[in-house]
Amino acid sequence: MRVLLVGAGGVGTAITRIAARRAFFDHMVVADYDPGRAAAAVASVADAEERFTSAQIDASDEIAVTALLKETRSDVLLNATDPRFVMPLFNAALAAGVHYMDMAMSLSYPHPEHPYEQCGVKLGDAQFEQAGAWDKARRLALVGMGVEPGLSDVFARYAADKLFDEIDEIGIRDGANLTVDGYDFAPSFSIWTTIEECLNPPVVYESGRGWFTTEPFSEGEVFDFPEGIGPVECVNVEHEEVLLIPRWVDARRVTFKYGLGDEFINTLKTLRRLGLDRTAPVKVASDLGNAQVSPRDVVAACLPDPATLGERMHGKTCAGTWVKGTKDGQPREVYLYHVVDNQWSMREYGCQAVVWQTAVNPVVALELMAAGTWAGTGVMGPEAFAPQPFLDLLTEYDSPWGLREQ
């Protein structure tokens, strides 16, 4: 297998370090808009001269990406950029006749008249509209294959296959006790993506009703996370799992709730009140004259790069899937989860916990694709595939998962 990895930020760099320890691929090209960042990601792995090279690419340039895929004789494009670049990369992979994988899906757009009641354009809609073309091309677009979405979806399929006869609710629950020395506010993941998913109308699924939306940060609940993290207040947030899981798993209700905390929520609300969550450029006077600047990009530029926070970060992060239903006529409730300790991920890989936890899952999926264990055509989510091989291989990567009866 030959891989073109687009995006050499925190997650992309972690992908190279994890993949370097595995033998399933022949070559990986790490490409980024900043050639120095791509070169640094390659330089951080031991066998850089043998299996890794770097390249410069503009992820928004579909024609250039298509040409690079052909030039590098790649079999698959792995997208480690933010969601703005999903569609040009997705389209380039199809045009080049290669497989595709991402960790976040195409952007949503709220309903113009009833944003907190009805869905507008949903996450992934633009990709699923092209499922027929991917099937016709006999190529696989594996979408939403990070940790959330990704591993959380694998957990949902495992619960449906192994643990339940009927499922009342599947709820993704994400929480952490991470702290960052020296910062009052320092998101552990891309602030651009965080603003997008937290301030958009959250989506909920109910059988018989389908997908609908609610107010941001609605339906707060306290969820007790394992391995010492403890109780964290979680709220509804827009996320891909709610759009993916019902396509392949039978459940009466699907939700996603994120443990943000009051301070984080209030900061995001303030950004919205000030208009700093907007992506459309505004005119700003500068020493060089007027400039067109996206307010959200300014916020991102004022905050530390999440990939650089590992040495200052302490604690654990937990991603998991809570499932409630019946088995053999009896009620059952479980939480399937994956915890990463920042001290461990920094010691073993030099990557902070959140980006490492995101990065390990697409590498596992690539290995299953290379072996033919996960195979298919069209646009498919992680829950479309057999979960046991993935969970077994994840454990082999020295990254075990857990199951707790509730």
Coordinates of N, CA, C and O in Angstrom, one line a residue, residues 95-256:
A95 N -11.2 11.3 -8.6 CA -10.7 11.6 -9.9 C -9.4 10.8 -10.2 O -9.2 10.4 -11.4
A96 N -8.6 10.6 -9.2 CA -7.3 9.8 -9.4 C -7.5 8.3 -9.3 O -6.6 7.6 -9.6
G97 N -8.7 7.9 -9.0 CA -9.0 6.5 -8.9 C -8.4 5.7 -7.7 O -8.0 4.6 -7.8
V98 N -8.3 6.4 -6.5 CA -7.7 5.8 -5.4 C -8.8 5.8 -4.2 O -9.8 6.5 -4.3
H99 N -8.5 5.0 -3.2 CA -9.3 5.0 -2.0 C -9.1 6.3 -1.2 O -8.1 7.0 -1.4
Y100 N -10.0 6.5 -0.3 CA -10.0 7.8 0.5 C -10.4 7.5 1.9 O -11.2 6.6 2.2
M101 N -9.8 8.2 2.9 CA -10.2 8.1 4.3 C -10.1 9.5 4.9 O -9.1 10.2 4.7
D102 N -11.0 9.8 5.8 CA -10.9 11.1 6.6 C -11.4 10.8 8.0 O -11.8 9.7 8.3
M103 N -11.2 11.9 8.8 CA -11.6 11.8 10.2 C -12.7 12.7 10.6 O -13.2 12.7 11.7
A104 N -13.1 13.6 9.7 CA -14.2 14.5 9.8 C -14.8 14.7 8.5 O -14.1 14.7 7.4
M105 N -16.1 14.8 8.4 CA -16.9 14.8 7.2 C -17.2 16.2 6.6 O -16.9 17.2 7.3
S106 N -17.8 16.2 5.4 CA -18.1 17.5 4.8 C -19.0 18.4 5.7 O -19.8 17.9 6.5
L107 N -18.8 19.7 5.5 CA -19.5 20.6 6.5 C -21.0 20.7 6.3 O -21.6 20.4 5.3
S108 N -21.6 21.0 7.5 CA -23.0 21.2 7.5 C -23.4 22.7 7.4 O -22.5 23.6 7.6
Y109 N -24.6 23.0 7.1 CA -25.1 24.3 7.0 C -26.5 24.4 7.6 O -27.4 23.6 7.2
P110 N -26.7 25.2 8.7 CA -28.0 25.2 9.4 C -29.2 25.5 8.5 O -29.1 26.2 7.4
H111 N -30.4 25.0 8.9 CA -31.6 25.3 8.2 C -31.8 26.8 8.2 O -31.7 27.5 9.3
P112 N -32.1 27.5 7.1 CA -32.2 28.9 7.1 C -33.3 29.5 7.9 O -33.2 30.7 8.3
E113 N -34.4 28.8 8.2 CA -35.5 29.4 8.9 C -35.7 28.7 10.3 O -36.1 29.4 11.2
H114 N -35.4 27.5 10.4 CA -35.6 26.8 11.7 C -34.3 26.0 12.1 O -34.3 24.8 12.2
P115 N -33.3 26.8 12.4 CA -32.0 26.1 12.7 C -32.0 25.2 13.9 O -31.1 24.2 13.9
Y116 N -32.8 25.5 14.9 CA -32.8 24.7 16.1 C -33.9 23.7 16.2 O -34.3 23.2 17.3
E117 N -34.5 23.4 15.0 CA -35.6 22.4 14.9 C -35.3 21.4 13.8 O -35.5 20.2 14.0
Q118 N -35.0 21.9 12.6 CA -34.8 21.1 11.5 C -33.4 21.2 10.9 O -32.7 22.2 11.1
C119 N -33.0 20.1 10.3 CA -31.6 20.0 9.7 C -31.7 20.8 8.4 O -32.7 20.8 7.7
G120 N -30.6 21.4 8.1 CA -30.3 22.0 6.8 C -29.5 21.0 6.0 O -29.9 19.9 5.8
V121 N -28.3 21.4 5.6 CA -27.4 20.4 5.0 C -26.6 19.8 6.1 O -26.0 20.4 7.0
K122 N -26.7 18.4 6.2 CA -26.1 17.7 7.3 C -24.6 17.4 7.0 O -24.2 17.3 5.9
L123 N -23.9 17.1 8.1 CA -22.5 16.6 8.0 C -22.5 15.4 7.1 O -23.3 14.5 7.3
G124 N -21.6 15.4 6.1 CA -21.4 14.3 5.2 C -22.4 14.2 4.1 O -22.2 13.3 3.2
D125 N -23.4 15.1 4.0 CA -24.4 15.0 2.9 C -23.7 15.1 1.5 O -24.0 14.3 0.6
A126 N -22.7 16.0 1.4 CA -22.1 16.2 0.1 C -21.3 15.0 -0.3 O -21.2 14.7 -1.5
Q127 N -20.8 14.2 0.7 CA -20.1 13.0 0.4 C -21.0 11.8 0.0 O -20.8 11.1 -0.9
F128 N -22.1 11.7 0.8 CA -23.0 10.6 0.5 C -23.7 10.8 -0.8 O -24.1 9.8 -1.4
E129 N -23.9 12.0 -1.3 CA -24.5 12.3 -2.6 C -23.7 11.6 -3.7 O -24.2 11.4 -4.8
Q130 N -22.4 11.4 -3.5 CA -21.5 10.8 -4.5 C -21.2 9.3 -4.3 O -20.4 8.8 -4.9
A131 N -22.0 8.7 -3.4 CA -21.8 7.3 -3.1 C -21.8 6.4 -4.4 O -21.1 5.5 -4.5
G132 N -22.8 6.7 -5.2 CA -22.9 5.9 -6.5 C -21.7 6.0 -7.4 O -21.3 5.0 -8.0
A133 N -21.1 7.2 -7.4 CA -19.9 7.4 -8.3 C -18.7 6.6 -7.7 O -18.0 6.0 -8.4
W134 N -18.6 6.6 -6.4 CA -17.5 5.8 -5.7 C -17.8 4.3 -6.0 O -16.8 3.5 -6.2
D135 N -19.0 3.9 -5.8 CA -19.3 2.4 -6.1 C -19.0 2.0 -7.5 O -18.5 1.0 -7.8
K136 N -19.4 2.9 -8.4 CA -19.2 2.6 -9.9 C -17.7 2.6 -10.1 O -17.2 1.7 -11.0
A137 N -16.9 3.4 -9.4 CA -15.4 3.4 -9.6 C -14.8 2.2 -8.9 O -13.5 2.0 -9.0
R138 N -15.5 1.5 -8.1 CA -15.0 0.3 -7.3 C -13.9 0.8 -6.4 O -12.9 0.1 -6.2
R139 N -14.2 1.9 -5.8 CA -13.2 2.5 -4.8 C -14.0 2.8 -3.5 O -15.2 3.0 -3.5
L140 N -13.3 2.8 -2.4 CA -13.9 3.0 -1.1 C -13.5 4.3 -0.5 O -12.3 4.7 -0.5
A141 N -14.5 5.1 -0.1 CA -14.3 6.3 0.7 C -14.8 6.0 2.1 O -16.0 5.9 2.4
L142 N -13.8 5.8 3.0 CA -14.1 5.5 4.4 C -14.1 6.8 5.2 O -13.1 7.4 5.4
V143 N -15.3 7.2 5.5 CA -15.5 8.6 6.1 C -15.6 8.5 7.6 O -16.2 7.5 8.2
G144 N -15.2 9.5 8.3 CA -15.3 9.6 9.8 C -14.5 8.6 10.5 O -15.0 8.0 11.5
M145 N -13.3 8.3 10.1 CA -12.5 7.2 10.7 C -11.4 7.8 11.6 O -10.2 7.5 11.4
G146 N -11.8 8.6 12.6 CA -10.8 9.1 13.6 C -11.1 8.4 14.9 O -11.3 7.1 15.0
V147 N -11.2 9.1 16.0 CA -11.6 8.5 17.3 C -13.1 8.8 17.5 O -13.9 7.9 17.8
E148 N -13.5 10.1 17.3 CA -14.9 10.5 17.3 C -15.1 11.5 16.2 O -14.7 12.6 16.4
P149 N -15.7 11.1 15.1 CA -16.2 9.8 14.8 C -15.1 8.8 14.5 O -14.0 9.2 14.3
G150 N -15.4 7.6 14.5 CA -14.4 6.5 14.1 C -14.5 5.4 15.1 O -15.4 4.5 15.0
L151 N -13.7 5.4 16.1 CA -13.7 4.3 17.1 C -15.0 4.3 17.8 O -15.6 3.2 18.1
S152 N -15.6 5.4 18.1 CA -16.9 5.4 18.7 C -18.0 4.7 17.9 O -18.9 4.0 18.4
D153 N -17.9 4.8 16.5 CA -18.8 4.1 15.6 C -18.5 2.6 15.6 O -19.5 1.8 15.6
V154 N -17.2 2.2 15.7 CA -16.9 0.8 15.8 C -17.5 0.2 17.1 O -18.0 -0.9 17.1
F155 N -17.4 1.0 18.2 CA -18.0 0.5 19.4 C -19.5 0.3 19.3 O -20.1 -0.6 19.8
A156 N -20.2 1.2 18.6 CA -21.6 1.1 18.4 C -22.0 -0.2 17.6 O -22.9 -0.9 18.0
R157 N -21.2 -0.5 16.6 CA -21.5 -1.7 15.8 C -21.2 -2.9 16.6 O -21.9 -3.9 16.6
Y158 N -20.1 -2.9 17.5 CA -19.7 -4.0 18.3 C -20.9 -4.3 19.3 O -21.3 -5.4 19.6
A159 N -21.4 -3.2 19.9 CA -22.5 -3.4 20.9 C -23.7 -4.0 20.2 O -24.4 -4.9 20.8
A160 N -24.1 -3.6 19.0 CA -25.2 -4.1 18.3 C -25.0 -5.6 17.9 O -25.9 -6.4 18.0
D161 N -23.8 -5.9 17.5 CA -23.5 -7.3 17.1 C -23.3 -8.3 18.3 O -23.7 -9.4 18.2
K162 N -22.7 -7.8 19.4 CA -22.3 -8.7 20.4 C -23.0 -8.6 21.8 O -23.1 -9.6 22.5
L163 N -23.5 -7.4 22.1 CA -24.0 -7.1 23.4 C -25.5 -6.9 23.6 O -26.0 -7.0 24.7
F164 N -26.2 -6.7 22.5 CA -27.6 -6.3 22.7 C -28.5 -7.0 21.6 O -28.0 -7.3 20.5
D165 N -29.7 -7.3 22.0 CA -30.7 -7.8 21.0 C -31.5 -6.6 20.5 O -31.8 -6.5 19.3
E166 N -31.8 -5.6 21.3 CA -32.5 -4.4 20.9 C -31.8 -3.2 21.6 O -31.4 -3.3 22.8
I167 N -31.7 -2.1 20.9 CA -31.0 -0.9 21.4 C -32.0 0.3 21.5 O -32.6 0.6 20.5
D168 N -32.1 0.8 22.7 CA -32.9 2.0 22.9 C -32.2 3.3 22.5 O -32.7 4.1 21.9
E169 N -30.9 3.4 23.0 CA -30.2 4.6 22.7 C -28.7 4.3 22.6 O -28.2 3.5 23.4
I170 N -28.1 5.0 21.7 CA -26.6 5.0 21.6 C -26.2 6.4 21.8 O -26.6 7.3 21.1
G171 N -25.4 6.7 22.8 CA -24.9 8.0 23.1 C -23.4 8.1 23.2 O -22.8 7.5 24.0
I172 N -22.8 8.9 22.3 CA -21.4 9.1 22.3 C -21.1 10.0 23.5 O -21.7 11.1 23.5
R173 N -20.2 9.7 24.4 CA -19.9 10.5 25.5 C -18.4 10.7 25.6 O -17.6 9.8 25.7
D174 N -17.9 12.0 25.5 CA -16.5 12.3 25.4 C -16.2 13.2 26.6 O -16.9 14.2 26.8
G175 N -15.2 12.9 27.4 CA -14.8 13.7 28.5 C -13.3 13.6 28.8 O -12.6 12.6 28.4
A176 N -12.8 14.5 29.6 CA -11.3 14.5 30.0 C -11.1 15.2 31.3 O -12.0 16.0 31.7
N177 N -10.0 15.0 31.8 CA -9.5 15.9 33.0 C -8.2 16.5 32.7 O -7.4 16.8 33.6
L178 N -8.0 16.9 31.4 CA -6.7 17.5 31.0 C -6.6 18.9 31.4 O -7.6 19.7 31.4
T179 N -5.4 19.3 31.8 CA -5.1 20.6 32.2 C -3.8 21.0 31.4 O -3.0 20.2 31.1
V180 N -3.7 22.3 31.2 CA -2.5 22.8 30.4 C -1.8 23.9 31.3 O -2.4 25.0 31.5
D181 N -0.6 23.7 31.7 CA 0.1 24.7 32.5 C 0.3 26.0 31.7 O 0.7 26.0 30.6
G182 N 0.0 27.1 32.4 CA 0.4 28.4 31.8 C -0.7 29.0 30.9 O -0.5 30.1 30.4
Y183 N -1.8 28.3 30.8 CA -2.9 28.8 29.9 C -4.2 28.8 30.6 O -4.6 27.7 31.2
D184 N -5.0 29.8 30.6 CA -6.4 29.8 31.1 C -7.3 29.2 30.1 O -8.3 28.6 30.5
F185 N -7.0 29.3 28.8 CA -7.9 28.7 27.8 C -6.9 28.2 26.6 O -6.3 29.0 25.9
A186 N -6.9 26.9 26.5 CA -6.0 26.3 25.5 C -6.6 25.0 25.0 O -6.4 23.9 25.6
P187 N -7.5 25.1 24.0 CA -8.1 23.8 23.5 C -7.0 22.8 23.1 O -6.0 23.1 22.5
S188 N -7.4 21.6 23.3 CA -6.4 20.5 23.0 C -6.6 20.0 21.6 O -5.9 19.0 21.2
F189 N -7.5 20.6 20.8 CA -7.8 20.2 19.5 C -8.0 21.5 18.7 O -8.1 22.6 19.2
S190 N -8.0 21.4 17.4 CA -8.2 22.5 16.5 C -9.3 23.4 16.9 O -10.5 23.0 17.0
I191 N -9.1 24.7 17.2 CA -10.1 25.6 17.6 C -11.1 25.9 16.5 O -12.3 26.1 16.7
W192 N -10.6 25.8 15.2 CA -11.4 26.0 14.1 C -12.5 25.0 14.1 O -13.7 25.3 13.9
T193 N -12.1 23.7 14.2 CA -13.1 22.6 14.2 C -13.9 22.6 15.5 O -15.1 22.3 15.4
T194 N -13.3 23.0 16.6 CA -14.1 23.0 17.9 C -15.2 24.1 17.8 O -16.4 23.8 18.2
I195 N -15.0 25.2 17.3 CA -16.0 26.3 17.1 C -17.1 25.7 16.2 O -18.3 25.9 16.4
E196 N -16.7 25.1 15.1 CA -17.6 24.6 14.1 C -18.6 23.6 14.7 O -19.8 23.7 14.6
E197 N -18.1 22.6 15.4 CA -19.0 21.6 15.9 C -19.7 22.0 17.2 O -20.9 21.5 17.4
C198 N -19.2 22.9 18.0 CA -19.8 23.3 19.2 C -20.9 24.4 19.1 O -21.9 24.4 19.8
L199 N -20.8 25.2 18.1 CA -21.7 26.3 17.9 C -22.8 26.1 16.8 O -23.7 26.8 16.7
N200 N -22.6 25.0 16.0 CA -23.6 24.6 15.1 C -24.7 24.0 15.8 O -24.5 23.4 16.9
P201 N -26.0 24.0 15.3 CA -27.1 23.3 16.0 C -26.8 21.8 16.1 O -26.5 21.1 15.1
P202 N -26.8 21.2 17.3 CA -26.6 19.8 17.5 C -27.7 19.0 16.8 O -28.8 19.4 16.8
V203 N -27.3 17.8 16.3 CA -28.2 16.9 15.6 C -28.5 15.7 16.5 O -27.6 15.2 17.2
V204 N -29.8 15.3 16.6 CA -30.2 14.2 17.4 C -31.0 13.3 16.4 O -31.7 13.8 15.4
Y205 N -30.9 12.0 16.6 CA -31.7 11.0 15.7 C -32.6 10.2 16.6 O -32.3 9.8 17.7
E206 N -33.9 10.1 16.1 CA -34.9 9.2 16.7 C -35.6 8.5 15.6 O -36.0 9.0 14.6
S207 N -35.7 7.2 15.8 CA -36.4 6.3 14.8 C -37.8 6.8 14.7 O -38.5 7.1 15.7
G208 N -38.4 6.9 13.5 CA -39.7 7.4 13.3 C -39.7 8.9 13.0 O -40.6 9.4 12.3
R209 N -38.8 9.6 13.6 CA -38.7 11.0 13.4 C -37.5 11.4 12.5 O -37.6 12.4 11.8
G210 N -36.5 10.6 12.5 CA -35.3 10.9 11.8 C -34.4 11.9 12.5 O -34.4 12.0 13.7
W211 N -33.6 12.7 11.7 CA -32.7 13.6 12.2 C -33.4 15.0 12.5 O -34.1 15.5 11.6
F212 N -33.1 15.6 13.6 CA -33.6 16.9 13.9 C -32.5 17.6 14.8 O -31.6 17.0 15.2
T213 N -32.7 18.9 15.0 CA -31.7 19.7 15.7 C -32.2 20.3 17.0 O -33.5 20.4 17.2
T214 N -31.3 20.7 17.8 CA -31.7 21.4 19.1 C -30.8 22.6 19.3 O -29.9 22.9 18.4
E215 N -30.9 23.3 20.4 CA -30.1 24.5 20.7 C -28.7 24.0 21.1 O -28.5 22.9 21.7
P216 N -27.6 24.7 20.7 CA -26.3 24.4 21.2 C -26.2 24.2 22.7 O -26.9 25.0 23.5
F217 N -25.5 23.2 23.2 CA -25.2 23.0 24.6 C -26.5 22.5 25.4 O -26.6 22.7 26.6
S218 N -27.4 21.9 24.7 CA -28.7 21.5 25.3 C -28.6 20.2 26.0 O -27.6 19.5 25.9
E219 N -29.6 19.8 26.8 CA -29.7 18.5 27.5 C -28.5 18.2 28.3 O -27.9 17.1 28.2
G220 N -28.0 19.1 29.1 CA -26.8 18.8 30.0 C -27.1 17.6 30.9 O -28.2 17.4 31.4
E221 N -26.0 16.9 31.1 CA -26.1 15.7 32.0 C -24.7 15.5 32.6 O -23.7 15.9 31.9
V222 N -24.6 14.9 33.7 CA -23.3 14.6 34.3 C -23.0 13.1 34.0 O -23.8 12.2 34.4
F223 N -21.9 12.9 33.4 CA -21.5 11.5 33.0 C -20.2 11.2 33.8 O -19.2 12.0 33.8
D224 N -20.1 10.0 34.4 CA -19.0 9.5 35.2 C -18.0 8.8 34.3 O -18.3 7.6 33.9
F225 N -16.9 9.4 34.0 CA -15.9 8.7 33.1 C -14.9 7.9 33.8 O -14.6 8.1 35.0
P226 N -14.4 6.8 33.2 CA -13.6 5.8 33.9 C -12.2 6.2 34.1 O -11.7 7.3 33.6
E227 N -11.4 5.4 34.7 CA -10.0 5.5 34.9 C -9.6 6.8 35.6 O -8.6 7.4 35.2
G228 N -10.4 7.2 36.6 CA -10.0 8.3 37.4 C -10.4 9.7 36.9 O -10.1 10.7 37.5
I229 N -11.0 9.8 35.7 CA -11.4 11.0 35.1 C -12.6 11.6 36.0 O -12.6 12.8 36.3
G230 N -13.6 10.7 36.2 CA -14.7 11.1 37.1 C -15.8 11.8 36.4 O -15.9 11.9 35.2
P231 N -16.7 12.4 37.2 CA -17.9 13.0 36.6 C -17.6 14.3 35.9 O -16.8 15.2 36.4
V232 N -18.2 14.5 34.7 CA -18.0 15.7 33.8 C -19.4 16.0 33.2 O -20.1 15.1 32.8
E233 N -19.7 17.3 33.3 CA -21.0 17.7 32.6 C -20.9 17.7 31.1 O -19.9 18.3 30.6
C234 N -21.8 17.0 30.4 CA -21.7 16.8 29.0 C -23.0 17.5 28.4 O -24.1 17.4 29.0
V235 N -22.8 18.0 27.2 CA -23.9 18.7 26.5 C -24.0 18.3 25.0 O -23.0 17.8 24.5
N236 N -25.1 18.5 24.4 CA -25.3 18.1 23.0 C -24.4 19.0 22.1 O -24.3 20.2 22.3
V237 N -23.7 18.3 21.2 CA -22.8 19.0 20.2 C -23.0 18.3 18.9 O -23.2 17.1 18.8
E238 N -22.9 19.1 17.8 CA -23.1 18.5 16.5 C -21.9 17.6 16.2 O -20.7 18.0 16.4
H239 N -22.1 16.3 15.8 CA -21.0 15.4 15.5 C -21.5 14.3 14.5 O -22.7 14.0 14.5
E240 N -20.5 13.8 13.8 CA -20.8 12.9 12.7 C -21.4 11.6 13.1 O -22.2 11.0 12.3
E241 N -21.1 11.1 14.3 CA -21.7 9.8 14.7 C -23.2 9.8 14.6 O -23.8 8.7 14.2
V242 N -23.9 10.9 14.9 CA -25.3 10.9 14.9 C -25.8 10.7 13.5 O -26.9 10.2 13.2
L243 N -25.0 11.2 12.5 CA -25.4 11.1 11.1 C -25.0 9.7 10.5 O -25.6 9.3 9.5
L244 N -24.0 9.1 11.1 CA -23.4 7.8 10.6 C -24.1 6.6 11.2 O -24.5 5.7 10.4
I245 N -24.2 6.5 12.5 CA -24.6 5.3 13.1 C -26.0 4.8 12.7 O -26.2 3.6 12.4
P246 N -27.0 5.7 12.5 CA -28.3 5.1 12.1 C -28.4 4.5 10.7 O -29.3 3.8 10.4
R247 N -27.4 4.8 9.9 CA -27.3 4.3 8.5 C -27.0 2.8 8.6 O -27.4 2.0 7.6
W248 N -26.3 2.3 9.6 CA -25.9 0.9 9.7 C -26.3 0.1 10.9 O -26.3 -1.1 11.0
V249 N -26.7 0.9 12.0 CA -27.1 0.3 13.3 C -28.5 0.6 13.7 O -28.9 1.8 13.6
D250 N -29.3 -0.3 14.1 CA -30.6 -0.1 14.5 C -30.7 0.3 15.9 O -30.4 -0.4 16.8
A251 N -31.1 1.6 16.1 CA -31.2 2.2 17.5 C -32.4 3.1 17.5 O -32.6 3.8 16.5
R252 N -33.1 3.2 18.6 CA -34.2 4.1 18.6 C -33.8 5.6 18.8 O -34.6 6.5 18.4
R253 N -32.6 5.8 19.3 CA -32.2 7.2 19.5 C -30.6 7.2 19.5 O -30.0 6.3 20.0
V254 N -30.1 8.3 18.9 CA -28.6 8.4 18.9 C -28.3 9.9 19.2 O -28.9 10.8 18.6
T255 N -27.3 10.1 20.1 CA -26.9 11.4 20.5 C -25.4 11.5 20.6 O -24.7 10.5 20.7
F256 N -24.9 12.7 20.6 CA -23.5 13.0 20.9 C -23.4 14.1 22.0 O -23.9 15.2 21.8

